[in-house]
Structure formats: C-alpha cells, structure tokens
Amino acid sequence: MTRRSCALYAVGIICAHLLVIGIGLMVAQVFRTIMHNRLKKEIVLVEGSRVFESWKTPPPPVYMEYFFFNVTNVKEFLNGAKPEVRQVGPYAYREYRYKDNVSMVEDGKMVSGYNTKSFVFLRERSVGDPTVDNITTVNIPAWAVMNKVKDSYFKATMMSVWMTSVGSDPFTTRTVDELLWGYEDPLLSRLARTQPDLEKIFGLMYKKNGSNDGEFVYHTGQENYLDYGRVVTWQGQSQLTFWTSNQSNSINGSDGSAFHPLLEKNERLYIFTPDLCRSIYMEFEKDVEVKGIPAYRFTPPRSVLASKEENPANEGFCVSPKECLGTGLLKVSPCRKGAPVVASFPHFYLAESKFVNAIGGMSPERTHHQTFLDLNPTTGVIVRASKRAQINVLLSRIGGMPRTRHLNDTIFPVMFINESVVIDDASAARVQKLLLIVTLVSNFPLFIVGLGGIMLVVFIILLIRARKQKTSTEDDTSYVPVNSKEKDDPQNGTYIGLTPKVDAQA
C-alpha cells in the first residue's frame, strides 16, 4: 500500500469519526446540558455564588418617576360635571435599593432579608421643584374618614361639621413634596386627640424613604433551579389574609428582583408585590434586545386585573360584591386600613373604556403605560424593566355629606409611578461574556461537525485525484501496436518484424 493510499484511508476514517461524534453530540445535546447544569449550580442565592452580591446590592441604577393628575375643575365636578385633569410630571428620584440583614436559614436552603429603599431627588430629570409646585387633587385623608362613617347618617353629618370646622374639603392643594413625603392633615390631627394611635401625617410615600416592607424569606434555588428567588414567606406569613379565597391570598413567584435561568416563552412568571397586596403574573410578549443582549419581554395580560365575569379566578379579590369594580381595577382597601384606594395601570390602560371616558384627560397608551420585564432567557437577568401603576380613589355620594350630593361613583386618578431600570454597561459586559462562553461550549459539536465536513471535502478531493492518477497510469502502460500490420494480422499472434541477417564479413 502506497503512502498516498494510507493518507486517503486516514482522512476518510477521521472524517467519518468527526461526523458521527459531532452529530451524536448535537442530537444528545451533551455540551448544552453540561452548560445548563453549570448555570443551575452557579445561579443560586448562597454566599460566594456568581449572583449573590449583585442580588443583595443591584448595580444598575433604578429611577422612580411620579406623575400627578392636577384637577382643573373642582367646583364644576362637585356640582355634577365631568372631572378634567392634567398630567404633571415626571418628578424623578434615584432609587437606591439593597437587601438588609441577609442571613441563611433552614440549613442554607433559604435566605432571608429586608428590601430597603431610599430616594434622592433628581432635578435634571424632573419638570419642576417638588417643594414649590402645587397639585390640586383628591383629599385622601378626608375621603378615608368619610368612607369610615358612610354607613351612619348621624356620624356622617357630625363628620361633615368637623370637616367644615377644620377646613377639610373633598379636594386639597398641596406641593408635590407634601403629597409624596407627608404633611400634617388638619382632620387627622383633630381626630388624633381622641384616637392616640391615629397617624396625623399623611403622604403617598410617607415612611417609605429608607424603610422596607418587612422580612422576606426566599428559596436559594439549590434544590430546584425553578425556585430561584421564589418568595417563601412575607412578614412571617406564607399566605395573605386580605382576600376571600386561598388562591387570591397565595404568595406566588419572586419579589420581582430575581428570576430563574433558562426561561421558556410559554412560562407564566409570578411576582408578589406588597404595593398591590397580591401576586400578579406576566406572560411572554415578544423578543427584544438590550445593549446587545437578547431578551424575552414579559408583560401582565388583561386577565390579571379582569373582572370576575371575564376571569373567574379573580373573584377572590372581591371582598364584597360592591368592591368588584370591573376589568382593569383592583380595590386595595383591605390592606390600606379601609381607605377607598383603587389600583390600576396608568391612564386606566387595559381597563374598561367607561373608566377612561369618565375622566377628561385620560389617554392610555401601550408605549407609556405598559408594565414590562425584559429578561435574558439564559441567565434570567433583568436587562430592562418598567413597573407602572396608578393610585386612584373611589369617590361616591355619602348621605349626611352635603358636598357629595351631586357625585356619582367615580374612580378618580391621583398619581401614577414609573419605576424603571436598564442594565448598566459593566453588568452588560459580564452577561455578554457569560453568554459567549455558553454559546461556544453549547455549540462545540457544531465545530466538530464543521471540521468533519472540511475533512469530507478533503477526502473527496483526494479520492478524485487518486482516481484520475490511476486512470492516467493505466493509459501510460497499456499496449500500443508497433505498426499497422499488427492490426491487419488475421491471427491472434504477435507480429515480429525480422531483418535480413548480415554477414559479418561482408
């Protein structure tokens, strides 16, 4: 066997092995499984893991924007006209958040901590000065008190007299700073004389700067990667007590700061939010890209805040038949000390049109009012997010309160928030590096198949060249008649031409 033949056989054998091994690894997804198992082990909430420090102190900057609805026709509204509002904002704050008092519990299977938040005003991102700008809006303390006495005509009448004596009206004008961080309300101050436990200060964000919502206990994800960051208990409870069904009182999902790796598009992501006193869910909407990082966008569908007729699973959020307000709204009175507070998406986005049409100045838009999460499906990292929610107050006619006699039931918007975050460049670079490693390792079988393909091409070329050379050699060594006589010889013998013998002596 020649050297060329040995090389040909060797290339063929190597080619066959590479193709068989590469295709086998691709079908079995061996390297992909290895990387996925590695991610499951590394993305856990334990000391020293890849994500633990960033979970405790998230590096990307978070911004909180507040938008207020300034009422422009208070007198006309109290006399029965349609209310008109004008959006004012944003008033932007840098939100600093971190996990405080973090400790491992249940033999390291779970981790506890407090979500502490603080806010710093950003003038360059805001429309004005919150200590100067005035907003005319619903007097929430007054309506909370009025709501307490609405079932007693006598108590309502007495309260109306008290409100008049202290100058407390259904609407109030306050600075943005007062509405957010608190002011001493004259009606609450008067009532506090007989009720020492009653808080005299009211603010939409009162006591929420530098504070937390209570202790959370989370799964670490060590036993099951799908449980990564999932809330086990909040304030020592595994179930809420605000609603009328076990399903509605369930604490499901994470707190919105962590999601398990290897996300699928058909997943329903649950998030527990203390602000709404319930868990909500989000579903896949579309593929997006943020700073070169691929992501899945998840958004809450209409069914999350749908009426019980549209989504029977939501019936448990109706504490009473009167508190089932319709699609797009959630009355959160049970966890707001009975105050007639209603939550929705901004400008009643995804709500019934009657709520939008009842207020002049509402214009729901998907781009500006949708809540969404953009998550990298491989790592579960949040690359961009925007949480948008609106605070409303239920206004209605109350017997014994003359100033409400012309009112119809109205869901009145007060303010909405936009809490947003985009991954910072340093974190994005780390995620991109990790994704590159995962891609290269997961696709290593493709490299083997590609190399096998190259070897196959080489093998084919060598085979063709060997065949041509063999054909050429056979042509060179084949028999050729010496003259035309051979062709004409009727016998099958060989014609030998003889010359006359020459005498050497001649």
Short mmCIF file of C-alpha atoms in Angstrom, two decimals:
data_model
loop_
_atom_site.label_atom_id
_atom_site.label_comp_id
_atom_site.label_asym_id
_atom_site.label_seq_id
_atom_site.Cartn_x
_atom_site.Cartn_y
_atom_site.Cartn_z
CA MET A 1 0.00 0.00 0.00
CA THR A 2 1.41 3.36 -1.03
CA ARG A 3 1.79 6.38 1.22
CA ARG A 4 -0.92 8.19 -0.75
CA SER A 5 -3.37 5.37 -0.17
CA CYS A 6 -2.65 5.40 3.58
CA ALA A 7 -3.33 9.15 3.71
CA LEU A 8 -6.60 8.68 1.86
CA TYR A 9 -7.79 5.98 4.23
CA ALA A 10 -6.72 8.05 7.28
CA VAL A 11 -8.62 11.13 6.10
CA GLY A 12 -11.70 9.02 5.44
CA ILE A 13 -11.59 7.42 8.87
CA ILE A 14 -11.07 10.76 10.65
CA CYS A 15 -13.87 12.35 8.62
CA ALA A 16 -16.29 9.56 9.49
CA HIS A 17 -15.44 9.70 13.19
CA LEU A 18 -15.79 13.50 13.38
CA LEU A 19 -19.16 13.48 11.64
CA VAL A 20 -20.53 10.60 13.71
CA ILE A 21 -19.29 12.06 17.02
CA GLY A 22 -20.37 15.61 16.18
CA ILE A 23 -23.86 14.63 15.03
CA GLY A 24 -24.21 12.33 18.02
CA LEU A 25 -23.27 15.13 20.43
CA MET A 26 -25.68 17.50 18.67
CA VAL A 27 -28.57 15.08 18.89
CA ALA A 28 -27.82 14.24 22.53
CA GLN A 29 -27.14 17.94 23.33
CA VAL A 30 -24.37 16.86 25.68
CA PHE A 31 -22.45 20.13 25.85
CA ARG A 32 -25.68 22.16 26.06
CA THR A 33 -26.78 20.05 29.01
CA ILE A 34 -23.37 20.48 30.66
CA MET A 35 -23.61 24.28 30.42
CA HIS A 36 -27.20 24.36 31.61
CA ASN A 37 -26.33 22.24 34.64
CA ARG A 38 -23.42 24.57 35.35
CA LEU A 39 -25.74 27.61 35.22
CA LYS A 40 -28.22 25.91 37.55
CA LYS A 41 -25.46 25.33 40.10
CA GLU A 42 -23.90 28.80 39.84
CA ILE A 43 -27.09 30.93 39.80
CA VAL A 44 -28.12 30.33 43.40
CA LEU A 45 -28.60 32.63 46.38
CA VAL A 46 -25.71 31.48 48.55
CA GLU A 47 -22.52 33.14 49.71
CA GLY A 48 -19.84 33.10 47.04
CA SER A 49 -22.15 32.36 44.12
CA ARG A 50 -21.95 34.28 40.86
CA VAL A 51 -25.11 36.30 41.61
CA PHE A 52 -25.30 36.67 45.39
CA GLU A 53 -23.63 40.06 45.77
CA SER A 54 -25.50 41.63 42.86
CA TRP A 55 -28.74 40.26 44.32
CA LYS A 56 -28.03 41.94 47.65
CA THR A 57 -26.93 45.23 46.07
CA PRO A 58 -28.12 45.53 42.46
CA PRO A 59 -25.59 47.61 40.44
CA PRO A 60 -27.92 49.01 37.70
CA PRO A 61 -29.43 52.41 38.62
CA VAL A 62 -33.16 52.40 39.35
CA TYR A 63 -35.26 55.50 38.72
CA MET A 64 -38.65 56.31 40.20
CA GLU A 65 -40.83 58.84 38.41
CA TYR A 66 -44.04 60.30 39.83
CA PHE A 67 -46.79 61.77 37.64
CA PHE A 68 -49.69 63.65 39.25
CA PHE A 69 -53.15 64.46 37.91
CA ASN A 70 -53.94 68.11 38.62
CA VAL A 71 -57.70 68.72 38.79
CA THR A 72 -58.71 71.82 36.83
CA ASN A 73 -62.49 72.00 37.56
CA VAL A 74 -63.08 71.08 41.20
CA LYS A 75 -66.19 73.25 41.70
CA GLU A 76 -67.80 72.05 38.49
CA PHE A 77 -67.10 68.41 39.38
CA LEU A 78 -68.64 68.77 42.84
CA ASN A 79 -71.70 70.19 41.08
CA GLY A 80 -72.02 67.16 38.81
CA ALA A 81 -69.77 67.95 35.84
CA LYS A 82 -67.25 65.57 34.31
CA PRO A 83 -63.86 65.96 36.01
CA GLU A 84 -60.95 67.32 33.99
CA VAL A 85 -57.35 66.56 34.92
CA ARG A 86 -53.94 67.49 33.53
CA GLN A 87 -50.93 65.24 33.92
CA VAL A 88 -47.96 66.89 35.64
CA GLY A 89 -44.59 65.16 35.79
CA PRO A 90 -42.27 63.47 35.98
CA TYR A 91 -40.74 64.21 39.36
CA ALA A 92 -37.79 61.86 39.23
CA TYR A 93 -35.82 60.23 42.03
CA ARG A 94 -32.84 57.91 42.01
CA GLU A 95 -33.88 54.82 43.91
CA TYR A 96 -31.22 53.05 45.96
CA ARG A 97 -32.18 49.55 47.00
CA TYR A 98 -30.37 46.79 48.82
CA LYS A 99 -31.09 43.67 50.85
CA ASP A 100 -30.54 44.30 54.54
CA ASN A 101 -29.98 41.80 57.38
CA VAL A 102 -29.40 38.96 54.92
CA SER A 103 -28.97 35.56 56.56
CA MET A 104 -29.16 31.93 55.55
CA VAL A 105 -31.96 29.90 57.13
CA GLU A 106 -33.23 26.32 57.02
CA ASP A 107 -29.68 24.91 56.84
CA GLY A 108 -28.81 27.09 53.90
CA LYS A 109 -31.83 26.06 51.82
CA MET A 110 -33.39 29.51 52.16
CA VAL A 111 -32.25 33.09 52.65
CA SER A 112 -33.99 35.94 54.46
CA GLY A 113 -33.64 39.68 54.09
CA TYR A 114 -35.31 43.09 54.04
CA ASN A 115 -35.76 45.09 50.84
CA THR A 116 -34.64 48.56 51.90
CA LYS A 117 -35.23 51.52 49.55
CA SER A 118 -34.23 55.17 49.67
CA PHE A 119 -34.87 58.01 47.23
CA VAL A 120 -32.84 61.04 46.13
CA PHE A 121 -34.46 63.78 44.02
CA LEU A 122 -33.04 64.38 40.52
CA ARG A 123 -33.76 67.90 39.36
CA GLU A 124 -32.30 67.36 35.87
CA ARG A 125 -34.83 64.58 35.16
CA SER A 126 -37.82 66.44 36.61
CA VAL A 127 -40.26 69.04 35.29
CA GLY A 128 -40.06 71.24 38.35
CA ASP A 129 -39.30 71.70 42.04
CA PRO A 130 -41.43 69.38 44.23
CA THR A 131 -41.18 71.80 47.17
CA VAL A 132 -42.74 74.58 45.10
CA ASP A 133 -45.08 73.01 42.52
CA ASN A 134 -48.69 72.72 43.74
CA ILE A 135 -51.13 69.97 42.79
CA THR A 136 -54.89 70.04 43.30
CA THR A 137 -56.08 66.52 43.90
CA VAL A 138 -58.36 64.28 45.94
CA ASN A 139 -58.08 64.81 49.70
CA ILE A 140 -57.34 61.18 50.51
CA PRO A 141 -57.38 61.51 54.34
CA ALA A 142 -60.78 63.21 54.18
CA TRP A 143 -62.24 60.52 51.90
CA ALA A 144 -60.77 57.77 54.09
CA VAL A 145 -62.55 59.25 57.12
CA MET A 146 -65.76 59.84 55.15
CA ASN A 147 -65.67 56.23 53.97
CA LYS A 148 -65.48 55.06 57.61
CA VAL A 149 -68.73 56.81 58.57
CA LYS A 150 -70.68 56.43 55.32
CA ASP A 151 -72.98 53.71 56.76
CA SER A 152 -74.26 56.02 59.55
CA TYR A 153 -76.14 59.17 58.56
CA PHE A 154 -75.67 60.67 62.03
CA LYS A 155 -71.90 60.03 62.10
CA ALA A 156 -71.57 61.34 58.55
CA THR A 157 -73.40 64.55 59.48
CA MET A 158 -71.21 65.11 62.54
CA MET A 159 -68.10 64.41 60.48
CA SER A 160 -69.23 66.93 57.87
CA VAL A 161 -69.44 69.58 60.62
CA TRP A 162 -65.97 68.65 61.88
CA MET A 163 -64.53 68.82 58.38
CA THR A 164 -66.00 72.28 57.88
CA SER A 165 -64.63 73.48 61.21
CA VAL A 166 -61.07 72.42 60.38
CA GLY A 167 -61.25 73.46 56.72
CA SER A 168 -61.02 69.96 55.30
CA ASP A 169 -62.57 69.66 51.82
CA PRO A 170 -63.02 66.74 49.39
CA PHE A 171 -60.13 68.18 47.34
CA THR A 172 -56.90 69.75 48.51
CA THR A 173 -54.00 71.69 47.05
CA ARG A 174 -50.57 70.65 48.26
CA THR A 175 -46.99 70.69 47.00
CA VAL A 176 -45.62 67.58 45.32
CA ASP A 177 -43.23 67.15 48.23
CA GLU A 178 -46.10 67.20 50.75
CA LEU A 179 -48.20 64.76 48.75
CA LEU A 180 -45.31 62.34 48.46
CA TRP A 181 -43.43 62.52 51.74
CA GLY A 182 -46.09 63.73 54.11
CA TYR A 183 -47.85 66.68 55.73
CA GLU A 184 -49.89 67.11 58.88
CA ASP A 185 -53.53 66.83 57.93
CA PRO A 186 -55.90 69.05 59.97
CA LEU A 187 -58.71 66.47 60.06
CA LEU A 188 -56.41 63.66 61.16
CA SER A 189 -54.88 65.96 63.79
CA ARG A 190 -58.34 66.69 65.19
CA LEU A 191 -59.29 63.00 65.29
CA ALA A 192 -55.94 62.06 66.87
CA ARG A 193 -56.99 63.90 70.03
CA THR A 194 -59.44 61.10 70.79
CA GLN A 195 -57.56 58.34 68.93
CA PRO A 196 -53.89 58.48 70.01
CA ASP A 197 -52.91 55.63 67.67
CA LEU A 198 -54.11 57.55 64.63
CA GLU A 199 -51.30 58.90 62.44
CA LYS A 200 -51.59 62.67 61.94
CA ILE A 201 -49.20 62.73 58.97
CA PHE A 202 -50.33 61.65 55.54
CA GLY A 203 -48.24 61.13 52.40
CA LEU A 204 -48.36 58.72 49.49
CA MET A 205 -44.76 57.74 50.22
CA TYR A 206 -44.76 58.59 53.92
CA LYS A 207 -42.28 56.44 55.88
CA LYS A 208 -41.15 54.74 52.67
CA ASN A 209 -37.83 56.56 52.28
CA GLY A 210 -35.10 54.48 53.89
CA SER A 211 -37.57 51.82 55.00
CA ASN A 212 -38.66 48.33 53.95
CA ASP A 213 -41.82 46.26 53.51
CA GLY A 214 -40.92 43.66 56.09
CA GLU A 215 -38.93 40.44 56.09
CA PHE A 216 -38.88 38.20 53.03
CA VAL A 217 -37.71 34.59 53.01
CA TYR A 218 -36.61 33.24 49.63
CA HIS A 219 -35.68 29.89 48.12
CA THR A 220 -32.00 29.78 47.16
CA GLY A 221 -32.58 27.63 44.08
CA GLN A 222 -30.08 24.97 45.19
CA GLU A 223 -32.62 22.15 45.31
CA ASN A 224 -34.55 23.25 42.22
CA TYR A 225 -33.39 25.99 39.89
CA LEU A 226 -37.04 26.88 39.14
CA ASP A 227 -37.37 28.01 42.78
CA TYR A 228 -34.51 30.52 42.50
CA GLY A 229 -35.60 33.74 44.23
CA ARG A 230 -39.13 32.49 44.92
CA VAL A 231 -40.75 34.04 47.99
CA VAL A 232 -41.49 31.54 50.75
CA THR A 233 -42.88 33.92 53.39
CA TRP A 234 -43.51 37.65 53.76
CA GLN A 235 -43.68 39.16 57.23
CA GLY A 236 -43.71 35.62 58.59
CA GLN A 237 -46.72 34.53 56.54
CA SER A 238 -46.88 32.05 53.68
CA GLN A 239 -50.45 33.15 52.90
CA LEU A 240 -52.07 36.58 52.87
CA THR A 241 -55.26 37.37 54.78
CA PHE A 242 -56.63 40.30 52.76
CA TRP A 243 -58.78 38.41 50.27
CA THR A 244 -61.61 35.87 50.25
CA SER A 245 -60.02 32.82 48.59
CA ASN A 246 -56.88 30.77 49.13
CA GLN A 247 -55.85 31.31 45.53
CA SER A 248 -56.07 35.09 45.87
CA ASN A 249 -54.19 35.01 49.18
CA SER A 250 -51.36 32.88 47.78
CA ILE A 251 -47.84 34.33 47.72
CA ASN A 252 -46.50 33.23 44.36
CA GLY A 253 -43.28 33.87 42.48
CA SER A 254 -40.38 36.18 43.26
CA ASP A 255 -40.37 39.74 44.51
CA GLY A 256 -39.53 40.98 41.03
CA SER A 257 -35.78 41.28 41.59
CA ALA A 258 -34.68 37.74 40.61
CA PHE A 259 -35.81 35.16 38.07
CA HIS A 260 -34.58 31.64 37.44
CA PRO A 261 -32.27 30.89 34.48
CA LEU A 262 -33.27 29.02 31.32
CA LEU A 263 -36.58 30.77 30.83
CA GLU A 264 -39.13 29.47 28.33
CA LYS A 265 -41.51 31.53 26.24
CA ASN A 266 -44.53 29.54 27.39
CA GLU A 267 -43.86 30.25 31.06
CA ARG A 268 -46.10 32.36 33.27
CA LEU A 269 -43.93 34.41 35.64
CA TYR A 270 -45.43 35.21 39.03
CA ILE A 271 -44.41 38.24 41.07
CA PHE A 272 -45.52 39.09 44.60
CA THR A 273 -45.86 42.84 45.12
CA PRO A 274 -46.66 44.23 48.58
CA ASP A 275 -47.83 47.51 46.99
CA LEU A 276 -50.81 45.66 45.48
CA CYS A 277 -51.12 43.24 48.40
CA ARG A 278 -51.21 40.32 45.97
CA SER A 279 -49.32 38.26 43.42
CA ILE A 280 -49.61 39.04 39.72
CA TYR A 281 -48.38 37.17 36.68
CA MET A 282 -46.72 38.08 33.40
CA GLU A 283 -46.63 36.32 30.05
CA PHE A 284 -44.28 36.37 27.06
CA GLU A 285 -44.98 39.11 24.53
CA LYS A 286 -42.01 39.35 22.13
CA ASP A 287 -38.25 39.03 21.61
CA VAL A 288 -36.19 42.18 22.25
CA GLU A 289 -32.53 43.16 22.52
CA VAL A 290 -30.92 45.48 25.06
CA LYS A 291 -27.26 46.54 24.72
CA GLY A 292 -26.59 43.54 22.52
CA ILE A 293 -28.19 41.10 24.97
CA PRO A 294 -31.14 39.03 23.69
CA ALA A 295 -34.18 39.09 25.95
CA TYR A 296 -37.77 37.93 26.30
CA ARG A 297 -40.33 40.62 27.11
CA PHE A 298 -42.92 39.59 29.68
CA THR A 299 -45.98 41.74 30.40
CA PRO A 300 -49.10 41.38 32.57
CA PRO A 301 -52.07 40.42 30.37
CA ARG A 302 -55.53 41.94 30.69
CA SER A 303 -56.69 38.90 32.68
CA VAL A 304 -54.57 39.92 35.71
CA LEU A 305 -56.99 42.73 36.62
CA ALA A 306 -60.00 41.38 34.76
CA SER A 307 -63.46 41.30 36.29
CA LYS A 308 -64.73 38.09 37.87
CA GLU A 309 -67.01 37.64 34.86
CA GLU A 310 -64.08 37.85 32.47
CA ASN A 311 -61.71 35.89 34.72
CA PRO A 312 -63.49 33.83 37.43
CA ALA A 313 -60.17 33.28 39.22
CA ASN A 314 -60.26 36.94 40.27
CA GLU A 315 -63.47 36.58 42.28
CA GLY A 316 -61.40 36.15 45.44
CA PHE A 317 -60.23 39.77 45.14
CA CYS A 318 -63.82 40.96 45.63
CA VAL A 319 -64.13 41.43 49.38
CA SER A 320 -67.79 42.26 48.77
CA PRO A 321 -69.92 42.50 45.60
CA LYS A 322 -69.59 46.30 45.67
CA GLU A 323 -65.81 46.02 45.61
CA CYS A 324 -65.76 44.20 42.26
CA LEU A 325 -65.28 47.33 40.22
CA GLY A 326 -64.66 45.90 36.77
CA THR A 327 -61.82 45.00 34.44
CA GLY A 328 -58.62 46.97 34.92
CA LEU A 329 -59.15 47.88 38.58
CA LEU A 330 -58.26 46.41 41.97
CA LYS A 331 -59.68 47.84 45.17
CA VAL A 332 -56.91 47.54 47.76
CA SER A 333 -58.89 48.82 50.75
CA PRO A 334 -58.33 45.61 52.76
CA CYS A 335 -54.61 46.36 53.02
CA ARG A 336 -54.94 50.17 53.19
CA LYS A 337 -56.80 50.41 56.51
CA GLY A 338 -60.14 50.64 54.76
CA ALA A 339 -59.29 53.71 52.65
CA PRO A 340 -61.15 53.70 49.28
CA VAL A 341 -57.93 53.26 47.28
CA VAL A 342 -58.07 51.60 43.87
CA ALA A 343 -55.07 50.39 41.87
CA SER A 344 -54.84 50.27 38.08
CA PHE A 345 -52.38 50.72 35.27
CA PRO A 346 -51.65 54.35 34.27
CA HIS A 347 -54.48 56.17 32.47
CA PHE A 348 -56.59 53.02 33.01
CA TYR A 349 -54.56 51.09 30.44
CA LEU A 350 -56.16 47.64 29.85
CA ALA A 351 -59.28 48.78 31.76
CA GLU A 352 -62.85 49.08 30.53
CA SER A 353 -63.43 52.14 28.37
CA LYS A 354 -66.04 53.55 30.76
CA PHE A 355 -63.33 54.34 33.32
CA VAL A 356 -61.25 56.13 30.70
CA ASN A 357 -64.23 58.11 29.38
CA ALA A 358 -65.34 59.19 32.88
CA ILE A 359 -62.25 61.38 33.35
CA GLY A 360 -61.22 64.13 30.95
CA GLY A 361 -57.52 63.98 30.20
CA MET A 362 -57.09 60.18 30.13
CA SER A 363 -55.23 58.77 27.12
CA PRO A 364 -53.95 55.21 27.71
CA GLU A 365 -51.02 54.24 25.50
CA ARG A 366 -49.18 50.95 25.41
CA THR A 367 -45.76 52.59 24.96
CA HIS A 368 -46.01 54.84 28.00
CA HIS A 369 -48.29 52.90 30.34
CA GLN A 370 -47.46 49.22 29.95
CA THR A 371 -45.57 47.34 32.66
CA PHE A 372 -42.90 45.01 31.28
CA LEU A 373 -39.85 42.91 32.12
CA ASP A 374 -37.07 42.21 29.62
CA LEU A 375 -35.23 39.10 30.81
CA ASN A 376 -32.27 37.31 29.28
CA PRO A 377 -33.64 33.78 28.90
CA THR A 378 -30.31 32.01 29.52
CA THR A 379 -29.39 33.69 32.80
CA GLY A 380 -32.74 35.14 33.96
CA VAL A 381 -31.01 38.53 34.41
CA ILE A 382 -33.20 41.65 34.17
CA VAL A 383 -31.79 43.75 31.33
CA ARG A 384 -34.62 46.30 31.29
CA ALA A 385 -37.84 46.75 33.20
CA SER A 386 -40.58 49.26 33.85
CA LYS A 387 -43.17 48.96 36.62
CA ARG A 388 -46.10 51.31 36.07
CA ALA A 389 -49.04 51.60 38.44
CA GLN A 390 -51.69 54.19 39.21
CA ILE A 391 -53.29 55.19 42.51
CA ASN A 392 -56.97 56.11 42.34
CA VAL A 393 -59.65 56.92 44.90
CA LEU A 394 -63.25 55.76 44.75
CA LEU A 395 -65.50 58.81 45.14
CA SER A 396 -69.23 58.41 45.76
CA ARG A 397 -72.25 60.16 47.21
CA ILE A 398 -72.41 59.86 51.01
CA GLY A 399 -75.58 60.57 52.95
CA GLY A 400 -75.09 63.35 55.50
CA MET A 401 -72.25 64.89 53.47
CA PRO A 402 -73.79 67.80 51.53
CA ARG A 403 -70.67 68.38 49.44
CA THR A 404 -71.02 64.92 47.86
CA ARG A 405 -74.71 65.12 46.95
CA HIS A 406 -74.04 65.68 43.22
CA LEU A 407 -71.40 62.98 42.88
CA ASN A 408 -71.72 59.68 41.06
CA ASP A 409 -69.42 56.75 41.70
CA THR A 410 -66.12 57.81 40.14
CA ILE A 411 -62.69 56.17 40.04
CA PHE A 412 -60.61 59.32 40.40
CA PRO A 413 -56.91 59.21 39.39
CA VAL A 414 -54.41 60.76 41.80
CA MET A 415 -50.94 59.73 40.68
CA PHE A 416 -49.04 57.08 38.77
CA ILE A 417 -45.48 55.83 39.09
CA ASN A 418 -42.91 54.60 36.61
CA GLU A 419 -40.16 52.58 38.29
CA SER A 420 -37.59 51.73 35.64
CA VAL A 421 -34.17 50.15 35.26
CA VAL A 422 -31.77 49.37 32.41
CA ILE A 423 -28.74 47.14 32.88
CA ASP A 424 -25.51 49.11 33.32
CA ASP A 425 -22.61 48.73 30.87
CA ALA A 426 -20.36 46.80 33.26
CA SER A 427 -23.07 44.27 34.08
CA ALA A 428 -23.99 44.02 30.41
CA ALA A 429 -20.37 43.20 29.52
CA ARG A 430 -20.32 40.42 32.12
CA VAL A 431 -23.56 38.95 30.83
CA GLN A 432 -22.32 39.11 27.24
CA LYS A 433 -19.11 37.31 28.22
CA LEU A 434 -21.07 34.60 30.01
CA LEU A 435 -23.42 34.20 27.05
CA LEU A 436 -20.44 33.91 24.70
CA ILE A 437 -18.97 31.10 26.80
CA VAL A 438 -22.33 29.33 26.95
CA THR A 439 -22.78 29.69 23.18
CA LEU A 440 -19.28 28.45 22.34
CA VAL A 441 -19.45 25.45 24.65
CA SER A 442 -23.04 24.56 23.72
CA ASN A 443 -22.19 24.75 20.01
CA PHE A 444 -18.90 22.81 20.26
CA PRO A 445 -20.49 19.83 18.48
CA LEU A 446 -21.13 22.13 15.53
CA PHE A 447 -17.41 22.83 15.42
CA ILE A 448 -16.74 19.09 15.33
CA VAL A 449 -19.31 18.59 12.56
CA GLY A 450 -17.80 21.53 10.66
CA LEU A 451 -14.33 20.04 10.98
CA GLY A 452 -15.74 16.72 9.82
CA GLY A 453 -17.30 18.48 6.85
CA ILE A 454 -13.95 20.04 5.93
CA MET A 455 -12.29 16.63 6.21
CA LEU A 456 -15.05 15.20 4.00
CA VAL A 457 -14.28 17.78 1.32
CA VAL A 458 -10.56 16.94 1.58
CA PHE A 459 -11.37 13.25 1.37
CA ILE A 460 -13.49 13.75 -1.76
CA ILE A 461 -10.75 15.85 -3.40
CA LEU A 462 -8.08 13.23 -2.59
CA LEU A 463 -10.36 10.48 -3.84
CA ILE A 464 -10.96 12.27 -7.13
CA ARG A 465 -7.26 12.98 -7.60
CA ALA A 466 -6.37 9.37 -6.82
CA ARG A 467 -8.92 8.12 -9.33
CA LYS A 468 -7.58 10.45 -12.05
CA GLN A 469 -3.99 9.43 -11.37
CA LYS A 470 -4.89 5.75 -11.54
CA THR A 471 -6.62 6.26 -14.87
CA SER A 472 -3.60 8.15 -16.25
CA THR A 473 -1.17 5.39 -15.19
CA GLU A 474 -3.24 2.70 -16.85
CA ASP A 475 -3.24 4.71 -20.06
CA ASP A 476 0.56 5.05 -19.97
CA THR A 477 1.20 1.31 -19.50
CA SER A 478 -1.39 -0.05 -21.95
CA TYR A 479 -0.24 -1.98 -25.16
CA VAL A 480 0.14 0.07 -28.39
CA PRO A 481 0.69 -1.71 -31.80
CA VAL A 482 4.10 -1.01 -33.34
CA ASN A 483 2.66 -0.65 -36.86
CA SER A 484 -0.42 -1.11 -38.92
CA LYS A 485 0.45 -4.65 -39.87
CA GLU A 486 -0.47 -5.84 -36.41
CA LYS A 487 -3.93 -4.53 -36.86
CA ASP A 488 -4.37 -6.33 -40.16
CA ASP A 489 -2.93 -9.67 -38.95
CA PRO A 490 -5.76 -12.15 -39.09
CA GLN A 491 -4.06 -14.26 -36.46
CA ASN A 492 -4.02 -13.51 -32.82
CA GLY A 493 -0.26 -13.90 -32.57
CA THR A 494 2.30 -11.19 -32.30
CA TYR A 495 3.85 -9.89 -35.46
CA ILE A 496 7.62 -9.70 -35.21
CA GLY A 497 9.47 -7.80 -37.87
CA LEU A 498 12.70 -9.57 -38.93
CA THR A 499 15.58 -8.04 -40.78
CA PRO A 500 17.89 -9.98 -43.13
CA LYS A 501 20.92 -11.40 -41.48
CA VAL A 502 24.01 -9.52 -42.49
CA ASP A 503 27.25 -11.41 -42.87
CA ALA A 504 29.82 -10.01 -40.55
CA GLN A 505 32.49 -10.49 -43.11
CA ALA A 506 30.58 -8.60 -45.73
#
